[in-house]
Coordinates of C-alpha atoms in Angstrom, one line a residue:
M959 CA 5.3 17.2 -20.7
K960 CA 2.6 17.6 -18.2
Q961 CA 2.5 17.0 -14.4
A962 CA -0.2 17.2 -11.7
V963 CA 1.1 19.6 -9.0
L964 CA -0.3 19.8 -5.5
T965 CA -0.1 23.5 -5.0
G966 CA -2.0 23.8 -1.7
I967 CA -4.1 21.7 0.6
E968 CA -6.7 20.0 -1.6
E969 CA -5.6 22.2 -4.5
M970 CA -4.1 20.4 -7.5
H971 CA -3.4 21.7 -11.0
V972 CA -2.1 20.1 -14.2
A973 CA 0.7 22.2 -15.7
D974 CA 3.3 22.0 -18.4
A975 CA 6.9 21.3 -17.4
K976 CA 10.2 20.7 -19.0
R977 CA 11.1 17.0 -19.5
P978 CA 13.9 16.2 -17.0
A979 CA 17.2 14.6 -18.0
P980 CA 18.9 11.9 -16.0
V981 CA 22.4 12.3 -14.4
A982 CA 24.6 9.9 -12.5
D983 CA 22.5 6.9 -11.4
Q984 CA 19.2 8.3 -12.4
V985 CA 16.7 6.7 -14.8
L986 CA 14.0 8.6 -16.7
V987 CA 10.8 6.6 -16.7
E988 CA 7.9 7.3 -19.0
I989 CA 5.0 6.6 -16.7
E990 CA 2.1 4.5 -17.9
V991 CA -0.1 4.1 -14.8
C992 CA 0.0 5.6 -11.3
G993 CA -2.3 4.6 -8.4
I994 CA -3.7 6.8 -5.7
C995 CA -2.8 5.6 -2.2
G996 CA -4.2 6.4 1.2
S997 CA -0.9 8.0 2.2
D998 CA -1.3 10.3 -0.9
L999 CA -4.6 11.5 0.6
H1000 CA -2.9 12.4 3.9
I1001 CA -0.6 14.7 1.9
Y1002 CA -3.5 16.0 -0.2
K1003 CA -5.5 16.9 2.9
G1004 CA -2.5 18.5 4.7
G1005 CA -2.3 15.8 7.3
H1006 CA 1.2 14.5 6.6
P1007 CA 3.7 15.7 9.3
T1008 CA 6.5 16.6 7.0
I1009 CA 5.4 16.5 3.3
K1010 CA 3.7 19.8 2.4
P1011 CA 2.7 21.5 -0.9
P1012 CA 3.9 22.2 -3.4
T1013 CA 4.8 18.7 -4.5
I1014 CA 4.2 16.1 -7.2
M1015 CA 2.7 13.0 -5.7
G1016 CA 2.5 9.5 -7.1
H1017 CA 4.5 6.6 -5.8
E1018 CA 2.6 3.6 -7.2
F1019 CA 3.8 3.4 -10.8
A1020 CA 4.9 1.5 -13.7
G1021 CA 6.4 2.5 -17.0
R1022 CA 9.2 2.3 -19.5
V1023 CA 12.8 3.4 -19.3
V1024 CA 13.5 6.1 -21.9
E1025 CA 16.8 7.5 -20.8
I1026 CA 19.6 6.4 -18.4
G1027 CA 22.3 8.3 -16.6
P1028 CA 26.0 7.5 -17.2
N1029 CA 26.4 5.4 -14.1
V1030 CA 23.3 3.2 -14.5
K1031 CA 24.1 -0.5 -14.9
A1032 CA 21.0 -2.5 -14.1
F1033 CA 18.6 -1.0 -16.7
Q1034 CA 18.5 -0.3 -20.4
I1035 CA 16.2 1.8 -22.6
G1036 CA 13.0 0.0 -23.2
D1037 CA 13.0 -1.9 -19.9
Y1038 CA 9.6 -2.3 -18.2
V1039 CA 9.8 -1.2 -14.5
A1040 CA 7.9 -0.4 -11.3
G1041 CA 9.0 2.0 -8.6
I1042 CA 10.2 1.2 -5.1
P1043 CA 9.5 4.6 -3.7
G1044 CA 11.4 4.5 -0.4
V1045 CA 14.7 6.4 -0.5
G1046 CA 17.1 5.7 2.4
C1047 CA 20.5 7.2 3.2
R1048 CA 22.2 4.1 1.9
K1049 CA 24.8 4.5 4.7
C1050 CA 23.2 3.5 8.0
E1051 CA 23.1 0.0 9.5
H1052 CA 19.5 -0.5 8.2
C1053 CA 20.2 0.6 4.6
L1054 CA 23.3 -1.6 4.6
Q1055 CA 21.1 -4.6 5.5
D1056 CA 18.7 -3.7 2.7
K1057 CA 16.1 -2.4 5.2
F1058 CA 15.8 1.1 3.9
N1059 CA 12.3 1.2 5.4
L1060 CA 13.9 1.6 8.9
C1061 CA 16.3 4.4 7.8
R1062 CA 16.0 7.4 10.1
E1063 CA 16.4 9.6 7.0
L1064 CA 13.8 7.7 4.9
K1065 CA 12.2 9.9 2.2
V1066 CA 9.7 9.0 -0.5
I1067 CA 9.4 9.5 -4.2
G1068 CA 6.1 11.2 -4.7
G1069 CA 6.4 13.5 -1.7
Y1070 CA 10.0 14.6 -0.9
F1071 CA 11.0 14.0 -4.6
P1072 CA 8.8 14.5 -7.7
G1073 CA 6.5 11.5 -8.2
A1074 CA 4.7 9.8 -11.0
L1075 CA 1.8 12.1 -11.6
A1076 CA 3.7 13.2 -14.7
N1077 CA 4.5 12.0 -18.2
F1078 CA 8.1 11.4 -17.1
T1079 CA 9.8 10.9 -13.8
L1080 CA 13.4 10.7 -12.7
V1081 CA 14.1 7.7 -10.4
P1082 CA 17.4 6.5 -8.9
E1083 CA 18.4 3.2 -10.3
Y1084 CA 18.1 1.4 -7.0
N1085 CA 14.5 2.6 -6.7
L1086 CA 13.3 0.5 -9.6
I1087 CA 12.5 -3.1 -10.2
A1088 CA 12.1 -4.9 -13.5
L1089 CA 8.7 -6.2 -14.4
P1090 CA 7.7 -9.2 -16.6
E1091 CA 6.8 -8.1 -20.1
R1092 CA 3.4 -9.8 -19.9
F1093 CA 2.3 -7.6 -17.0
T1094 CA -0.2 -5.0 -17.8
A1095 CA 0.7 -1.4 -16.8
T1096 CA -2.0 -1.6 -14.1
E1097 CA -0.5 -4.8 -12.6
G1098 CA 2.9 -3.1 -12.6
A1099 CA 1.6 0.0 -10.8
M1100 CA -0.2 -2.2 -8.2
I1101 CA 3.0 -4.1 -7.3
E1102 CA 3.8 -1.4 -4.7
S1103 CA 0.5 -2.0 -2.9
V1104 CA 1.0 -5.8 -3.0
A1105 CA 4.5 -5.3 -1.5
V1106 CA 2.8 -3.4 1.4
A1107 CA 0.6 -6.5 1.9
V1108 CA 3.4 -8.9 1.7
H1109 CA 5.5 -7.0 4.2
A1110 CA 2.5 -6.7 6.6
V1111 CA 1.8 -10.5 6.5
G1112 CA 5.6 -11.1 6.8
R1113 CA 5.6 -9.4 10.2
M1114 CA 3.8 -12.4 11.6
E1115 CA 5.9 -15.3 12.9
S1116 CA 4.1 -17.7 10.6
V1117 CA 1.0 -17.9 8.4
T1118 CA 0.4 -21.5 7.4
G1119 CA -2.5 -23.0 9.2
K1120 CA -3.3 -19.8 11.1
T1121 CA -6.6 -18.0 11.7
V1122 CA -6.4 -14.3 11.0
A1123 CA -8.8 -11.3 11.0
V1124 CA -8.3 -8.4 8.6
L1125 CA -10.0 -5.4 10.0
G1126 CA -10.9 -3.1 7.1
A1127 CA -11.4 -4.3 3.5
G1128 CA -10.0 -1.3 1.6
P1129 CA -7.4 -1.8 -1.1
I1130 CA -4.7 -2.9 1.3
G1131 CA -7.0 -5.0 3.3
L1132 CA -8.2 -6.8 0.2
L1133 CA -4.6 -7.5 -0.9
I1134 CA -3.7 -8.8 2.6
I1135 CA -6.6 -11.2 2.4
Q1136 CA -5.2 -12.6 -0.8
V1137 CA -1.6 -12.8 0.5
L1138 CA -2.8 -14.6 3.6
K1139 CA -4.6 -17.2 1.5
A1140 CA -1.6 -17.5 -0.8
F1141 CA 0.7 -18.2 2.2
G1142 CA -1.5 -20.9 3.6
A1143 CA -3.7 -19.3 6.2
K1144 CA -6.3 -21.7 7.5
L1145 CA -9.1 -19.1 8.0
V1146 CA -9.3 -15.4 7.0
A1147 CA -12.1 -13.3 8.4
T1148 CA -12.7 -9.7 7.5
S1149 CA -14.9 -6.8 8.6
D1150 CA -15.9 -3.6 6.8
P1151 CA -19.0 -1.4 7.0
I1152 CA -19.2 -1.0 3.2
E1153 CA -21.2 -3.7 1.5
G1154 CA -19.3 -3.5 -1.8
R1155 CA -16.0 -4.1 -0.1
R1156 CA -17.4 -7.0 1.8
E1157 CA -18.6 -8.6 -1.4
I1158 CA -15.2 -8.2 -3.0
A1159 CA -13.6 -9.7 0.0
R1160 CA -15.8 -12.8 -0.4
R1161 CA -14.8 -13.1 -4.0
L1162 CA -11.1 -12.7 -3.2
G1163 CA -11.1 -15.5 -0.6
A1164 CA -12.3 -14.3 2.8
D1165 CA -13.8 -17.2 4.7
I1166 CA -15.9 -15.0 7.1
V1167 CA -17.2 -11.6 6.2
I1168 CA -18.7 -9.4 8.9
D1169 CA -20.7 -6.2 8.8
P1170 CA -19.4 -4.4 12.0
V1171 CA -22.4 -2.1 12.0
K1172 CA -24.9 -4.9 12.3
E1173 CA -22.9 -7.6 14.0
N1174 CA -20.7 -7.8 17.1
I1175 CA -17.4 -8.9 15.6
V1176 CA -16.2 -10.5 18.9
D1177 CA -19.3 -12.6 19.3
R1178 CA -19.4 -13.5 15.6
L1179 CA -15.8 -14.8 15.6
K1180 CA -16.4 -16.7 18.9
D1181 CA -19.3 -18.5 17.2
E1182 CA -17.3 -19.2 14.0
A1183 CA -13.8 -19.8 15.4
G1184 CA -14.2 -20.7 19.1
D1185 CA -13.7 -19.0 22.4
I1186 CA -9.9 -19.3 22.3
G1187 CA -9.6 -16.5 19.8
L1188 CA -7.7 -16.1 16.5
D1189 CA -4.0 -16.4 16.0
A1190 CA -3.7 -12.9 14.6
A1191 CA -5.4 -9.7 13.5
I1192 CA -4.2 -7.1 11.0
D1193 CA -5.6 -3.6 11.5
C1194 CA -6.1 -2.0 8.1
A1195 CA -8.6 0.7 9.4
G1196 CA -6.5 2.7 11.9
L1197 CA -9.2 3.3 14.4
E1198 CA -9.3 3.1 18.2
L1199 CA -12.3 0.8 17.7
T1200 CA -10.5 -1.6 15.4
L1201 CA -7.4 -1.8 17.6
N1202 CA -9.7 -2.7 20.6
Q1203 CA -11.4 -5.3 18.5
A1204 CA -8.1 -6.8 17.6
L1205 CA -7.2 -7.1 21.3
N1206 CA -10.5 -8.8 22.0
I1207 CA -10.5 -11.3 19.1
T1208 CA -7.0 -12.6 19.3
K1209 CA -5.9 -15.5 21.5
H1210 CA -3.4 -15.3 24.4
G1211 CA 0.0 -15.0 22.8
G1212 CA -1.6 -13.8 19.5
E1213 CA -0.3 -11.2 17.1
I1214 CA -1.7 -7.8 16.1
V1215 CA -0.2 -6.2 13.0
I1216 CA -0.8 -2.5 12.4
T1217 CA -0.7 -1.4 8.7
A1218 CA -3.1 1.6 8.8
L1219 CA -2.2 5.2 9.6
F1220 CA -3.9 6.4 12.7
A1221 CA -5.3 9.9 12.4
K1222 CA -5.0 10.2 16.2
D1223 CA -3.3 8.2 18.9
P1224 CA -5.7 5.5 20.2
V1225 CA -6.6 4.6 23.7
F1226 CA -6.7 0.9 24.4
P1227 CA -6.6 -1.5 27.5
M1228 CA -2.9 -2.2 27.9
R1229 CA -3.8 -5.1 30.2
L1230 CA -5.2 -7.0 27.3
L1231 CA -1.9 -6.7 25.5
Q1232 CA 0.4 -7.2 28.5
R1233 CA -1.3 -10.0 30.5
A1234 CA -2.1 -12.2 27.5
E1235 CA 1.3 -11.6 26.1
R1236 CA -0.1 -10.5 22.8
K1237 CA 2.4 -9.0 20.3
L1238 CA 1.7 -5.5 18.8
L1239 CA 3.7 -5.2 15.6
G1240 CA 4.2 -2.1 13.5
T1241 CA 4.8 -2.0 9.8
Q1242 CA 6.7 0.5 7.7
M1243 CA 6.4 0.2 4.0
Y1244 CA 8.5 -2.8 2.6
V1245 CA 11.9 -3.9 1.4
R1246 CA 13.0 -4.9 -2.1
E1247 CA 12.4 -8.6 -1.3
D1248 CA 8.7 -7.9 -0.7
F1249 CA 8.5 -6.5 -4.3
E1250 CA 10.1 -9.7 -5.6
V1251 CA 7.5 -11.8 -3.8
A1252 CA 4.7 -9.5 -4.9
I1253 CA 5.7 -10.0 -8.6
Q1254 CA 5.7 -13.7 -8.1
L1255 CA 2.3 -13.8 -6.5
V1256 CA 0.8 -11.8 -9.4
Q1257 CA 2.5 -13.9 -12.0
E1258 CA 1.0 -17.0 -10.4
G1259 CA -2.5 -15.5 -10.3
K1260 CA -2.7 -15.6 -6.5
V1261 CA -3.3 -11.8 -6.2
K1262 CA -5.8 -10.1 -8.5
F1263 CA -6.9 -6.5 -8.8
D1264 CA -9.8 -6.2 -11.3
D1265 CA -12.5 -6.2 -8.6
M1266 CA -10.7 -3.6 -6.5
I1267 CA -10.2 -0.9 -9.2
T1268 CA -13.4 1.1 -9.5
H1269 CA -12.3 4.3 -11.3
R1270 CA -9.8 5.3 -13.9
F1271 CA -8.8 8.9 -14.9
D1272 CA -6.3 10.4 -17.4
L1273 CA -3.6 12.8 -16.3
D1274 CA -5.6 15.9 -17.2
H1275 CA -8.3 14.8 -14.8
T1276 CA -6.1 14.0 -11.9
P1277 CA -7.6 16.8 -9.7
E1278 CA -11.0 15.3 -10.2
A1279 CA -9.6 11.9 -9.3
Y1280 CA -8.3 13.2 -6.0
Q1281 CA -11.5 15.0 -5.2
L1282 CA -13.3 11.7 -5.7
A1283 CA -10.8 9.8 -3.6
V1284 CA -11.3 12.0 -0.5
S1285 CA -15.1 12.0 -0.9
R1286 CA -15.2 8.7 1.0
S1287 CA -18.1 7.7 -1.2
P1288 CA -18.9 4.0 -0.6
E1289 CA -18.7 3.0 -4.3
V1290 CA -15.1 4.3 -4.5
G1291 CA -12.4 1.6 -4.3
K1292 CA -9.0 1.8 -5.9
I1293 CA -8.4 4.8 -8.3
V1294 CA -5.7 4.7 -10.9
I1295 CA -4.5 7.3 -13.3
D1296 CA -3.7 6.4 -16.9
I1297 CA -0.8 8.8 -17.4
N1298 CA 0.0 8.4 -21.1
K1299 CA -3.4 7.3 -22.4

């Protein structure tokens, strides 16, 4: 088999490897499609605090079960599955409450453990979820990203009838827009400096689309939604600028959800958080229930991906895919790897 190995910072090579064999509760999955995520790029560029080369990345994946370990009960050979990459200790209070995302020993497939940038990947049984047979491999691989969006929206107290701004219309922002609309948000606004992303946001249901380079987002939203402010803002950009925008566009008592990874700690006016009793909410990955909801949303046609995916590569050209992903070219959206094409 082949696998794409990150051998150094921004150095990746496709190499031959021995096909692994499952033991105990492991499942061997033949990977069909694997996505590239923003967190993958942090690892690729050497910015992750603990995951360093060499490693095999890839945590957004779907494929077929081809072998199972002797203790596996939930899956059979031939099952169509997607990965749930977070691996908790399975012993702490959070893991025992099915909140592995809060485990202090949380690790991730595609970083700490070999990921899906390979023809075959070993996955613990509890880190897989069954997919409907009618799903395409791309839909299956994207379920992980949808689960991120579902979890982020779920951090809000409620969604129905609410007004929400999504700051940043990259892949996760575009999914969050759709999840908000599916859950009954009254108005969804978004801002992004890239024209192509703004156009996709319009097609996917955003009610107000703002170019933050040419428009003052605070003034525009006051004109559109009133002086009182929005019920919530979800920061998908991870900038000091967008966090400050979120504080200025939300109403007193409003919610601010942080989904993005901040490259550096932001400075912001604490008084706007404290005195208006705004709530600043963090997010960490997802839980299994978020995957179940994500699958349902895709089944019902409430979340779509076609407009978001701009580039596809095969496994042999994974290094070129990552080079493109970090180029920050405005025409680059979601990139996926067709592993067994």
